[in-house]
């Protein structure tokens, strides 16, 4: 067949296809190929979604609904893209963990590992940017919180935040930016990195668990040969079939929830990010005030540097996890922390509209009136007190004294947040000066640093106790 020879069959394609991989390659090697295939599913569904999607604030939400409700099979398409994105993050993470535990990154495969970490971060970036596109409440808040993370680090951080948002605030510019990054820049990066990754895997072949020291020749191959085709592709196709069937089922029976469009302030949605970012959001709640820097910069930045550095500070050149107790211990600890943080994040977002944390002493009349307004105006929609009782879209209210906030600052902030902080996303509250003064007094009573214990006061009880009826009725005991 001269045609096949013309496209380099004998010279390039055949050796590529029939490449012999290590004989005892396990099923876990399927993960990498599965990531690539899932990415192709996302590209294919994404291309069709882009036919209909309009990246502008007044049309985006509608166009996504149009896809779900009017386009033939549109809901399934969107569902596959939505669930596929989550699945890809999961698969890439599993692939990374397996590679780590097997020690497959050891020389000569350091660069393969580094391109892999880049692929992982690119996948997370695709998740973050894709998240905003439906332009609903959840998208909006996740982006506000995410984009504002760098904002605390002086001028450079502020520049990064403005660069991400395309201005001081989330707007149509943010949407165009995210759309371009999501559909052009990051997919191009991912393809390029994937090509490098696959090339390097071909250069060094898959890592053989029997290899002990880098560079040492393997004992002669034994057993049945394991080739890329047909053995590896067969396994992969089987696994991929299962994955695809799962995605279609999820798309049919658990379509992505359509939320209110961004900007409607109706307090019964849960402002929380997609599940694979929950651990990070939870982590950030443990660090408030000046400690916030540790939470984001040191831990998050440190984790990324560590991840890149894995092949360079590996404890030994041995492969296989029995030989590498320290590395495996680190990985397990890391995994346990991520799972713990994720679980805690879901557990803590739940109790909203149930109780408000107050100091365990008799509140003054003014404080009690403030507590009433705080509850009635549903500040817990976005604020926690000591990490409890609400959502954590805004800062925790238990450290206003620690942060040395004055009454005037608090009152100005609540009345018109933008007047205090230009980038504020908190709604303005048109309250009377007395009500503002009450709120300020209440917020300043939430100081638990001097031995006063916190106590949970049920929302119902607070609302039933009419303010101004005397301190006893609204006392926090
Ligand atoms: C829709 C979400 C949302 C609601 C509802 C909300 N806030 Fe906020 N609040 C925020 C966010 C976000 C911030 C921090 C940054 C900003 O302003 O964007 C904030 C900041 C604050 C601050 C400044 C904290 C500091 O450390 O400087 C105070 C005080 C405050 N809120 C009080 C309140 C009170 C009182 C209510 C209820 C009357 C309330 N907030 C309702 C989102 C909200």
XYZ file of C-alpha atoms and ligand atoms in Angstrom, residues 141 265 377-379 381-383 393-395 397 400 403 405 409-410 413-414 421 424-427 429 439 443, ligand 1:
70
model
C -19.618 34.856 43.502
C -29.922 39.272 45.256
C -31.381 41.764 57.079
C -29.780 38.358 56.600
C -26.193 39.486 56.871
C -26.183 35.339 53.799
C -22.568 36.369 53.273
C -20.980 36.596 56.714
C -18.688 35.164 50.974
C -17.616 38.138 53.070
C -15.162 38.382 55.985
C -17.648 39.375 61.646
C -13.992 43.750 63.877
C -9.127 44.751 63.121
C -12.769 48.968 63.017
C -16.046 52.727 59.517
C -18.627 50.015 60.184
C -19.361 50.284 55.216
C -22.875 48.974 55.774
C -13.655 50.078 49.554
C -16.642 46.151 47.231
C -19.259 43.648 46.134
C -21.373 43.918 49.266
C -24.853 45.375 48.758
C -28.079 48.938 53.111
C -25.332 47.235 64.007
C -20.539 43.821 65.539
C -24.188 39.537 49.303
C -23.164 39.360 50.273
C -23.121 40.253 51.494
C -24.146 40.589 52.342
C -25.596 40.173 52.246
C -23.561 41.396 53.376
N -22.219 41.538 53.158
Fe -20.933 42.563 54.320
N -19.414 42.133 53.037
C -19.537 41.318 51.943
C -18.245 41.218 51.306
C -17.934 40.370 50.062
C -17.346 41.989 52.069
C -15.829 42.191 51.884
C -15.330 42.874 50.681
C -16.326 43.658 49.916
O -16.879 44.645 50.476
O -16.581 43.290 48.771
C -18.131 42.555 53.149
C -17.599 43.388 54.125
C -18.295 43.807 55.225
C -17.741 44.623 56.288
C -16.312 45.137 56.372
C -15.457 44.151 57.061
C -14.029 44.603 57.219
O -13.267 43.781 57.723
O -13.704 45.700 56.837
C -18.731 44.806 57.207
C -18.613 45.572 58.496
C -19.901 44.135 56.719
N -19.606 43.549 55.537
C -21.112 44.100 57.400
C -22.275 43.574 56.858
C -23.564 43.660 57.498
C -23.830 44.277 58.850
C -24.455 43.070 56.643
C -25.956 42.967 56.813
C -26.652 44.206 57.027
C -23.720 42.608 55.500
N -22.411 42.933 55.653
C -24.273 41.937 54.428
C -20.669 40.708 51.461
C -21.920 40.852 52.020
